[in-house]
XYZ file of C-alpha atoms in Angstrom:
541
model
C 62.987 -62.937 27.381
C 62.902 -62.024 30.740
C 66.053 -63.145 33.120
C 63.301 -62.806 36.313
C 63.266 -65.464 38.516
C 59.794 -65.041 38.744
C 59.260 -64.492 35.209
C 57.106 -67.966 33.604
C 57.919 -67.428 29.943
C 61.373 -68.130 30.509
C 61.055 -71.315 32.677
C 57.874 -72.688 29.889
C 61.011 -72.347 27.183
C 62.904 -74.830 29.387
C 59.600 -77.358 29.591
C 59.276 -76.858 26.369
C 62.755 -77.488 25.045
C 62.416 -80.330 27.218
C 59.734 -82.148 25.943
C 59.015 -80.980 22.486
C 60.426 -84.518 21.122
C 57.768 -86.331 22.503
C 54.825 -83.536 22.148
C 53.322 -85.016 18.887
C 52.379 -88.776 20.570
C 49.329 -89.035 22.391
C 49.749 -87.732 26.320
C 50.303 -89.250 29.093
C 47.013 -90.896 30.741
C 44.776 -89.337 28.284
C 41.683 -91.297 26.431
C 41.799 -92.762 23.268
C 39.461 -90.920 20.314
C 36.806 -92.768 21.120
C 33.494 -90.599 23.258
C 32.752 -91.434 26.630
C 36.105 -93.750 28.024
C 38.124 -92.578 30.185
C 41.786 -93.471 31.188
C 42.403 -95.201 34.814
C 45.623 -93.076 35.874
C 44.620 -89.127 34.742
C 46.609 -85.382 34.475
C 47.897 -84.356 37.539
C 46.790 -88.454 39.915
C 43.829 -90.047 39.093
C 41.161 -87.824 37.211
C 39.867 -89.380 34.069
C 40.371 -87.470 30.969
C 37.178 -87.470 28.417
C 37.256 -87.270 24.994
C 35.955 -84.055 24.647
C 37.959 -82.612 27.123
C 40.827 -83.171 24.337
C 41.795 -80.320 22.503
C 41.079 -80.069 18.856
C 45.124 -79.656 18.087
C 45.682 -83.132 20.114
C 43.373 -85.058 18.138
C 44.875 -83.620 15.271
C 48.106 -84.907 16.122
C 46.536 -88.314 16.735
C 47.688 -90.687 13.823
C 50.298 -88.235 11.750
C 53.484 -89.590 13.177
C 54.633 -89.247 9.680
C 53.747 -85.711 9.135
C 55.671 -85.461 13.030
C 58.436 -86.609 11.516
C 58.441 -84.779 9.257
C 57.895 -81.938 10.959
C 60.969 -81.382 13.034
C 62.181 -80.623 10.165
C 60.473 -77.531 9.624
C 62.199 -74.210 10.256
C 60.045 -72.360 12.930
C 61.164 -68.698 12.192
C 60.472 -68.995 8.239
C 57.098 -70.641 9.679
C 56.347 -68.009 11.872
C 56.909 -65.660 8.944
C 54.955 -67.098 6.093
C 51.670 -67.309 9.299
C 52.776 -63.742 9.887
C 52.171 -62.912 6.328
C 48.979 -64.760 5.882
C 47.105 -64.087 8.873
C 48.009 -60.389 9.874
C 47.194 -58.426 7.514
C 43.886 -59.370 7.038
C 43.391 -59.302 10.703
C 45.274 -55.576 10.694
C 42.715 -54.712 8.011
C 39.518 -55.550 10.284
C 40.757 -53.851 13.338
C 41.316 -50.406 10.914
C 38.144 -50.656 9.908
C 36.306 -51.706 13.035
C 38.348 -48.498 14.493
C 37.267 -46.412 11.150
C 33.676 -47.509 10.755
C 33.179 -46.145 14.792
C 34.461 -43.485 14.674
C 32.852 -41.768 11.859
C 30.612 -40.555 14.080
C 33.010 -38.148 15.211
C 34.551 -37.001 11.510
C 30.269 -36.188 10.749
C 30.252 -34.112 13.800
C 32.649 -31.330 12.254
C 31.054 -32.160 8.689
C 27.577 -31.021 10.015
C 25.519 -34.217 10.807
C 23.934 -32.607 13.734
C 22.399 -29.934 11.735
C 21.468 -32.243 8.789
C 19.988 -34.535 12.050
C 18.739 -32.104 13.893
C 20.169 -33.264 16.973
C 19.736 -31.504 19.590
C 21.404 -31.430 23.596
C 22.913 -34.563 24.706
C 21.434 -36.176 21.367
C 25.278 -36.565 19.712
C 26.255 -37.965 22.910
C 23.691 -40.583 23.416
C 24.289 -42.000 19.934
C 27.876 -42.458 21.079
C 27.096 -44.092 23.819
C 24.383 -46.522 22.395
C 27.268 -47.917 20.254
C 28.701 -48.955 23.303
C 25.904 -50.430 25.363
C 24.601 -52.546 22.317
C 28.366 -53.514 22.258
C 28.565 -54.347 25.713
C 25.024 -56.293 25.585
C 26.242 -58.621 22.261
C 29.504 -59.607 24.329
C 27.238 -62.010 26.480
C 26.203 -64.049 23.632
C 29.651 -63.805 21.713
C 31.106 -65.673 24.712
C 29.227 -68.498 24.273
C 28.686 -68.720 20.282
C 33.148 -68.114 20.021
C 33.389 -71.918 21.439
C 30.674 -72.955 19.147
C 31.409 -71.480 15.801
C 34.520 -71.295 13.614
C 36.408 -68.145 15.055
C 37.046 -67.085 11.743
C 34.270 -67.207 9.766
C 32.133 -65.340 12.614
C 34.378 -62.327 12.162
C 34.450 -62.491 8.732
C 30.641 -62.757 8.606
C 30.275 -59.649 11.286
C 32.965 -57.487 9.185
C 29.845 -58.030 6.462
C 27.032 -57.182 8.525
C 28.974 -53.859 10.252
C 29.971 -52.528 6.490
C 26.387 -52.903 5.718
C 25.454 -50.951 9.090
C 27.663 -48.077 8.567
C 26.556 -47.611 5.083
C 23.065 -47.301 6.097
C 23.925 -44.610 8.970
C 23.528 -42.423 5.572
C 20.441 -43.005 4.985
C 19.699 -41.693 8.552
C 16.951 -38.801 8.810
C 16.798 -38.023 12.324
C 17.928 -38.871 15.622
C 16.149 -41.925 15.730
C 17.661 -43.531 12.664
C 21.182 -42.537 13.428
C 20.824 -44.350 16.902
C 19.484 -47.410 15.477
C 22.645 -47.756 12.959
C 24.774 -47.461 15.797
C 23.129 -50.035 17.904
C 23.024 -52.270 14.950
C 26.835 -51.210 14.189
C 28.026 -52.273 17.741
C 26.277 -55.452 17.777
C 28.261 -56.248 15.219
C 31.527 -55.064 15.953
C 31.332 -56.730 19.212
C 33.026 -59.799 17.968
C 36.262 -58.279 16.848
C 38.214 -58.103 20.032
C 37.768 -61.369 21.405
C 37.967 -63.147 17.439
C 41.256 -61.248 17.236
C 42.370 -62.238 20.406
C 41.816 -65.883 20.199
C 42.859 -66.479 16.556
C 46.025 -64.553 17.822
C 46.679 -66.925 20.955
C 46.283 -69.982 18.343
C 49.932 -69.440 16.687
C 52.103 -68.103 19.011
C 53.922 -68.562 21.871
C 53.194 -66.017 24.700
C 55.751 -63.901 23.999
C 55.775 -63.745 20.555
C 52.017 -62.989 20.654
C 52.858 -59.573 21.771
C 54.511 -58.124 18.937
C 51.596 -59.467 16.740
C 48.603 -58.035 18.623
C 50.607 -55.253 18.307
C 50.682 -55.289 14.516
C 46.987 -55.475 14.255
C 46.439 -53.802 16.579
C 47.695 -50.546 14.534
C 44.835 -50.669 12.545
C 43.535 -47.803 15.200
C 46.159 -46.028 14.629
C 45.962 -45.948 10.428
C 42.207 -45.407 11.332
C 43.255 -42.118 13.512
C 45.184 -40.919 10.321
C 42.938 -42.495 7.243
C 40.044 -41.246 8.921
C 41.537 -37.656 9.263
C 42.281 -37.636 5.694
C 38.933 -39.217 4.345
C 36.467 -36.237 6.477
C 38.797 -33.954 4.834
C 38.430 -34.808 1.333
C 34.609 -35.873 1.757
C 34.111 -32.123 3.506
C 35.223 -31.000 -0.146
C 32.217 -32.768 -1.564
C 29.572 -29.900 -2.389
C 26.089 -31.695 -3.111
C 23.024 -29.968 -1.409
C 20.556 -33.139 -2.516
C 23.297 -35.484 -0.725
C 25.975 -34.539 2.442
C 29.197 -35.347 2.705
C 29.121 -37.279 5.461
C 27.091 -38.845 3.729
C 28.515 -40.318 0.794
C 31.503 -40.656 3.604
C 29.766 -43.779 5.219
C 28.700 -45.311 2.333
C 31.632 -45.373 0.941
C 33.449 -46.819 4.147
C 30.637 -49.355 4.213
C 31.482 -50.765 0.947
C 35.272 -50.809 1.599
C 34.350 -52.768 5.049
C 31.888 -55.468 3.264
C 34.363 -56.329 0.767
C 36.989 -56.818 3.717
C 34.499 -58.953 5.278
C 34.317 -61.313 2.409
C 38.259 -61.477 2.376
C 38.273 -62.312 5.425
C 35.771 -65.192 5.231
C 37.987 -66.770 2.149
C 41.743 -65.866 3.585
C 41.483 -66.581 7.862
C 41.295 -69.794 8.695
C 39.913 -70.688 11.581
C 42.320 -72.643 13.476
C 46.657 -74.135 12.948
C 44.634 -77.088 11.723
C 42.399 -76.008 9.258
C 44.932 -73.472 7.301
C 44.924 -74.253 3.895
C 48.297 -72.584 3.115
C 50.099 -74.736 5.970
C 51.294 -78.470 5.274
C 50.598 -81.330 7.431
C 54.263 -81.201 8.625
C 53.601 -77.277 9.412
C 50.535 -78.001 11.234
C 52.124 -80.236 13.231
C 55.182 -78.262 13.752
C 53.243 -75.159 14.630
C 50.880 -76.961 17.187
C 54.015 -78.351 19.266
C 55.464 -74.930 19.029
C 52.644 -73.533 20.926
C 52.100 -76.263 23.195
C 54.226 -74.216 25.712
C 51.397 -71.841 26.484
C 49.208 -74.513 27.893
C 46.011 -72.406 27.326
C 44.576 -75.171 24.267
C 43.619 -73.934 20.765
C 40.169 -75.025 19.888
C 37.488 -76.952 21.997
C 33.900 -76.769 21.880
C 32.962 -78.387 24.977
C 30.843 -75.583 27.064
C 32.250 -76.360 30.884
C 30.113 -74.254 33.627
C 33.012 -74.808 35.951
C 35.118 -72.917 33.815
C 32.473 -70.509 33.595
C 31.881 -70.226 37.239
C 35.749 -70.176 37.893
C 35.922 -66.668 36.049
C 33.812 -65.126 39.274
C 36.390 -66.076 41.732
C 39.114 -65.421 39.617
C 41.036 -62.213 41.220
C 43.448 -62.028 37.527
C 39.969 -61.079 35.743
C 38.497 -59.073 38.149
C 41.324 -56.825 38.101
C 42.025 -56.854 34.267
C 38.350 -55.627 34.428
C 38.585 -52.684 36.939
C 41.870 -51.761 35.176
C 39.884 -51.644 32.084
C 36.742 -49.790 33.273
C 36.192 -49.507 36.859
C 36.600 -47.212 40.154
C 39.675 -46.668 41.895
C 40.150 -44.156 43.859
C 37.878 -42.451 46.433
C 37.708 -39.538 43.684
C 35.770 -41.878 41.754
C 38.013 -41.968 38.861
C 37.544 -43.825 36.096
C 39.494 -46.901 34.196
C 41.904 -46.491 30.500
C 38.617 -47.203 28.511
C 36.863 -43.631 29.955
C 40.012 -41.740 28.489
C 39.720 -43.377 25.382
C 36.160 -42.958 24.733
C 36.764 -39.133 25.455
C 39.585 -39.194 22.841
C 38.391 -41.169 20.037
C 35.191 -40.144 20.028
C 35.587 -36.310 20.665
C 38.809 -35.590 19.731
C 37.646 -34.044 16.715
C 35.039 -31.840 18.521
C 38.269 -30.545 20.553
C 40.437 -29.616 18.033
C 37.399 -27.891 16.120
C 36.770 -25.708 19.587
C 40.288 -24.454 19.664
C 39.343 -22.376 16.690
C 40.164 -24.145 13.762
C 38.091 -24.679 10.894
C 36.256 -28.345 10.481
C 38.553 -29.747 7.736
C 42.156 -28.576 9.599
C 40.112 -30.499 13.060
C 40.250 -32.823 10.515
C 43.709 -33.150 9.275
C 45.177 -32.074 12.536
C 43.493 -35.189 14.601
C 45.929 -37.125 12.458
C 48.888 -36.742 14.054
C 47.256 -38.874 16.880
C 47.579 -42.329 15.004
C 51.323 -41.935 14.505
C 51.241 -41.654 18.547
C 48.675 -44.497 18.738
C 51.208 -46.459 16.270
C 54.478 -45.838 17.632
C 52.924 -46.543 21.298
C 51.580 -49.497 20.260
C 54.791 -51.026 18.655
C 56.882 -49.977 21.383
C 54.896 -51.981 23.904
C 54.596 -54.801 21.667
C 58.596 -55.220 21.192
C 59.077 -54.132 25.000
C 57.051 -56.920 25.696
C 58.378 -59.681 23.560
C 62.064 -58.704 24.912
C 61.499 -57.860 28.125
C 58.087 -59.490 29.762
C 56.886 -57.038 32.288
C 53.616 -56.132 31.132
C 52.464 -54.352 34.076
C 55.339 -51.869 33.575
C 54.988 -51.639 30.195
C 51.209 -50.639 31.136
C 52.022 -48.355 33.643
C 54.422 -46.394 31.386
C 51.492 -45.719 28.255
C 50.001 -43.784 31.272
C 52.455 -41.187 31.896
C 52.445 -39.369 28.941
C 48.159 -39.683 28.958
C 48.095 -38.194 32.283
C 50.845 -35.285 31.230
C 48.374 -34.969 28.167
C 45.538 -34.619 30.501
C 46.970 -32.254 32.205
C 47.969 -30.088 29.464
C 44.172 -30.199 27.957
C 42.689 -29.234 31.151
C 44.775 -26.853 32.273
C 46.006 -25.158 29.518
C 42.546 -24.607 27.378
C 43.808 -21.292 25.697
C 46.487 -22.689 24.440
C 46.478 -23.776 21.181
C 49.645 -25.681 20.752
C 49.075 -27.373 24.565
C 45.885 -28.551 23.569
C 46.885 -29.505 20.502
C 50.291 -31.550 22.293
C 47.778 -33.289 25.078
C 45.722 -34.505 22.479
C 48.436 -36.587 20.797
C 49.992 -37.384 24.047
C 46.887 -38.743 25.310
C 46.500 -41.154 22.453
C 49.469 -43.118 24.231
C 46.866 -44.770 26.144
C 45.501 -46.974 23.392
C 48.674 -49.091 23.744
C 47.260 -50.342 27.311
C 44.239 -52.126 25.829
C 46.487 -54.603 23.902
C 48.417 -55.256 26.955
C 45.655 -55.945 28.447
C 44.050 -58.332 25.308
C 47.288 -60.297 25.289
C 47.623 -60.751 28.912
C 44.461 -62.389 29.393
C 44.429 -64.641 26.480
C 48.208 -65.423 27.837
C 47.175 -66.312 31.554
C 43.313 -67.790 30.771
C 43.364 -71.063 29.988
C 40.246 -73.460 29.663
C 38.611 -72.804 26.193
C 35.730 -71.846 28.063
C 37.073 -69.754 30.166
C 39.613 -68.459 27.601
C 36.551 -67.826 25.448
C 34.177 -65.664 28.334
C 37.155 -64.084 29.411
C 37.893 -62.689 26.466
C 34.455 -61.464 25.874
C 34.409 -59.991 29.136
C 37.316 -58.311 29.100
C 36.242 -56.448 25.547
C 32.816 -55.628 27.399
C 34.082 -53.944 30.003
C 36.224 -51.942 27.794
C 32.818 -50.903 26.115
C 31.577 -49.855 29.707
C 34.476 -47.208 30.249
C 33.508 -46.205 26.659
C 29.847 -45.508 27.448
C 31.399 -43.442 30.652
C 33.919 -41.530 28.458
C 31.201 -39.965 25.927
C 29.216 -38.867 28.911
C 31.355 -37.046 30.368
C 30.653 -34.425 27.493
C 27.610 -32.959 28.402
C 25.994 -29.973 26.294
C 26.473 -27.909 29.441
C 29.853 -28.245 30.014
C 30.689 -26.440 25.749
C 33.113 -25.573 24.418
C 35.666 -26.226 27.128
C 34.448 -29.913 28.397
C 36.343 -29.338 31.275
C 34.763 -32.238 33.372
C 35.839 -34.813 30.582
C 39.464 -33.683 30.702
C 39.910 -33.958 34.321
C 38.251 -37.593 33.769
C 40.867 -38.560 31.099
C 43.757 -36.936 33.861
C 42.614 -38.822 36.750
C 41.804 -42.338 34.726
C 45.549 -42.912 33.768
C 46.734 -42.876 37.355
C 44.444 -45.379 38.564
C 45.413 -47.680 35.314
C 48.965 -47.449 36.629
C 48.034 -48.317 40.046
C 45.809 -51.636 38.811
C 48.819 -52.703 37.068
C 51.034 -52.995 39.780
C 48.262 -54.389 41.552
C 48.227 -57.354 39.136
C 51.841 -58.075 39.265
C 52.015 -58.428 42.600
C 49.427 -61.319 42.065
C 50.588 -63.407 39.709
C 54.086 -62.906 41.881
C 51.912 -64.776 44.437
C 50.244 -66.756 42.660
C 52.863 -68.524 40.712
C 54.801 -68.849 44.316
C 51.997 -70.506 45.984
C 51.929 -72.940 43.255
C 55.490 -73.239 43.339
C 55.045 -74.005 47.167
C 52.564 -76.651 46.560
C 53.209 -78.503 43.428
C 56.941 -77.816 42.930
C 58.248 -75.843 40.108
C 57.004 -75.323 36.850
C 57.333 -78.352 35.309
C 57.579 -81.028 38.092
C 54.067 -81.969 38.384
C 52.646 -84.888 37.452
C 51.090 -84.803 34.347
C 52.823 -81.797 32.905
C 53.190 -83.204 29.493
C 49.381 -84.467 29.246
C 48.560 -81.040 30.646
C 49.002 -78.969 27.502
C 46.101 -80.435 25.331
C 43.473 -81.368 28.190
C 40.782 -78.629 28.609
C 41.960 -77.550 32.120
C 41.824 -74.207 33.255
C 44.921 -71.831 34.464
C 43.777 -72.627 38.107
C 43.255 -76.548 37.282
C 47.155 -77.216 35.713
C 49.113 -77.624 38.597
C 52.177 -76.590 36.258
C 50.564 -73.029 35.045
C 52.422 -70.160 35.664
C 51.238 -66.490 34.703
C 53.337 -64.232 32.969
C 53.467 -60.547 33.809
């Protein structure tokens, strides 16, 4: 952990260490079970707390002093261990094929799906992008129906439905077929990011949550390197009556429905509904994360949570360091450069001169870069804090990367080196994932925020793509420069955001105390309040 003054992981340890003893009896000045009363004291002087403004992991708690017992008792690490076991994998599994399933797209453009389509100009292009807007769109309701619905079981059930839409992207005849399988396809996929997010935030402490975004979050980079090896051997298929790319998504269709199904029988939805966890691990896990202060599961929709989100300065720079404008250049956000990569890369390597199965097998290499930066962060996160430098770093090597593939197009082995390098970027979207989860509390606004956050990713994505226009072949000079002059503004943002939360956790400090001292800070952790609301949140950064 961080040694930073400033730094509120370390000081929630302390509250927590504090008053873990007495975190499994009901809180202070908080309702009984029963709807509609209301207590006469309330968190933080005086505000009554409703029923259903308690968290679902409170009312569990309610009534199992046994099973609290019990549980302090249980040894976290091994419990950490046996959730990390259950839970990531399966989750690691989605994200590789939510990453796969995408970016076929871009493994059929060196197999020949735009002769076979007869696409012609920007046709390629705009299928790209219509992924992303039908993404983008499908985030609005996902932020609403996440609070509703078991987490869990709405991934599982879209995993289902986007297998089934990639396997019917075969059956496409023309332009207009392909593009409705990939609005269909990012409809669906829509709900991954902010399922993964949540269900992540649910069993972990802040800082350990890090390291395990991380691990699913690798799943894009086994999809870089599966996905490299699967166009090559499908390229080898020779069937006039039936392409290759063909049989490719059908194939990867299947593989993603029957990952859907696993998911629907293996994730469970919430600490309190896991099936391989005993009541005494339940408990024990739901007091562990009781530090983070950002709830676990509430469905009570709250409009001031909602409306809080548009005066929230944290989430409107998360967003612009995801997508947006920053400098008078125009340049655009991390999610432009990665668009351009993952959904050209391909096309790139396949311009330099080699043949479409070594584009193939040589676009590989990028996962292991994608992996290794996304570990890296992960454990430099856990150890150290410091997002924001952690995010700033990824950048360097992307913009040295952009630099190399748009000045040094007649180089093989340059373009070939800023390619990989470039792929160092993906590690900045977790960052970002886990930060906002980390400092957005409210289930509400935890909820929206998390579906914003993965639409505006979707936004630089529909940028990225267009910055390959048909006029600009076979160099795409344009789109290089864009991925160049993107990472430098992502650095920028992130120092931005630290030197908020550096003032925003001191003006709390200035008028409530520190962390901790409030009144109210135990009953605090399970009422629906937002980060803004809690007199005792800090942000991490």
């Amino acid at each position: 952990m961080d040694s930073t003054a400033g730094n509120a992981e370390e000081k929630q340890a302390v509250v927590d260490a504090t008053d873990r003893s007495s975190s499994s009896s009901p809180p202070k000045h908080v309702a009984s079970h029963d709807e509609g009363r209301q207590t006469g004291g309330g968190v933080g002087g005086g505000v009554g707390v409703r029923d259903k403004d308690l968290d679902g992991a409170f009312k569990y708690l309610e009534g199992r002093d046994h099973a609290g017992t019990d549980a302090e008792d249980v040894n976290i690490k091994a419990l950490k261990r046996k959730i990390d076991w259950r839970i990531v994998p399966i989750m690691f599994a989605c994200y590789t094929m939510q990453f796969v399933d995408k970016v076929l797209l871009n493994y059929a453009a060196v197999m020949g799906i735009s002769k076979d389509l007869n696409l012609t100009g920007n046709n390629f292009t705009n299928a790209a992008t219509a992924f992303f807007i039908a993404y983008l769109i499908a985030e609005v309701p996902n932020g609403i129906i996440l609070q509703k619905v078991p987490v869990a079981k709405w991934l599982g059930t879209n995993v289902v439905l986007w297998g089934i839409a990639t396997a019917c992207t075969a059956a496409a005849q023309d332009y207009r077929g392909l593009l409705a399988a990939r609005i269909f396809l990012g409809i669906f996929e829509a709900s991954i990011a902010p399922c993964l997010m949540l269900i992540s935030s649910m069993y972990y402490t802040k800082s350990e949550q890090a390291p395990r975004f991380s691990f699913w979050y690798c799943g894009l980079g086994l999809g870089q390197i599966v996905g490299g090896i699967i166009s090559y051997a499908f390229q080898k298929v020779q069937n006039p009556a039936f392409a290759g790319w063909r049989i490719m998504f059908i194939v990867l269709g299947i593989v993603t429905v029957i990952i859907g199904f696993l998911t629907l029988w293996i994730l469970p939805d919430t600490p309190m509904k896991a099936r391989f966890l005993s009541p005494s691990e339940k408990v024990a896990i739901i007091r562990h994360v009781s530090v983070n202060q950002t709830g676990i599961s509430n469905t009570h929709f709250k409009l001031s949570h909602l409306l809080e989100i548009f005066r929230d300065i944290q989430l409107w720079l998360l967003t612009l360091c995801t997508v947006l404008t920053l400098t008078k250049r125009g340049a655009r956000q991390i999610s432009v450069s990665s668009g351009v990569v993952t959904t050209y890369s391909a096309t790139l390597i396949k311009n330099a001169g080699y043949t479409p199965p070594r584009a193939a097998l040589l676009n590989m290499p990028s996962g292991l870069v994608s992996i290794a930066a996304t570990l890296i962060v992960g454990f430099g996160v856990r150890k150290t804090s410091h997002r924001w430098a952690w995010l700033a770093a990824c950048c360097v090597p992307g913009i040295i990367g952009g630099a190399l593939m748009s000045f040094k197009q007649n180089n093989k082995a340059a373009l070939l080196a800023g390619v990989y390098m470039v792929n160092s970027i993906v590690a900045t979207l977790i960052i970002i994932y886990q930060w906002t989860v980390a400092n957005c509390a409210g289930q509400t606004k935890r909820v929206v925020a998390s579906a914003l956050i993965a639409g505006s990713f979707s936004i630089g994505n529909i940028i990225g793509p267009q910055t390959f226009q048909a006029r600009d072949a076979p160099e795409y000079t344009p789109a290089k420069i864009a991925v160049l002059a993107t990472q430098a503004g992502g650095a920028l943002v992130s120092g931005l955001l630290f030197l908020y939360y550096l003032y925003a956790n001191k003006k709390k400090d200035r008028k409530y105390g520190l962390q901790g001292s409030a009144t109210g800070a135990e009953a605090d952790r399970w009422v629906n309040r937002t980060d803004m609301e809690n007199e005792n949140f800090r942000y991490v950064y």
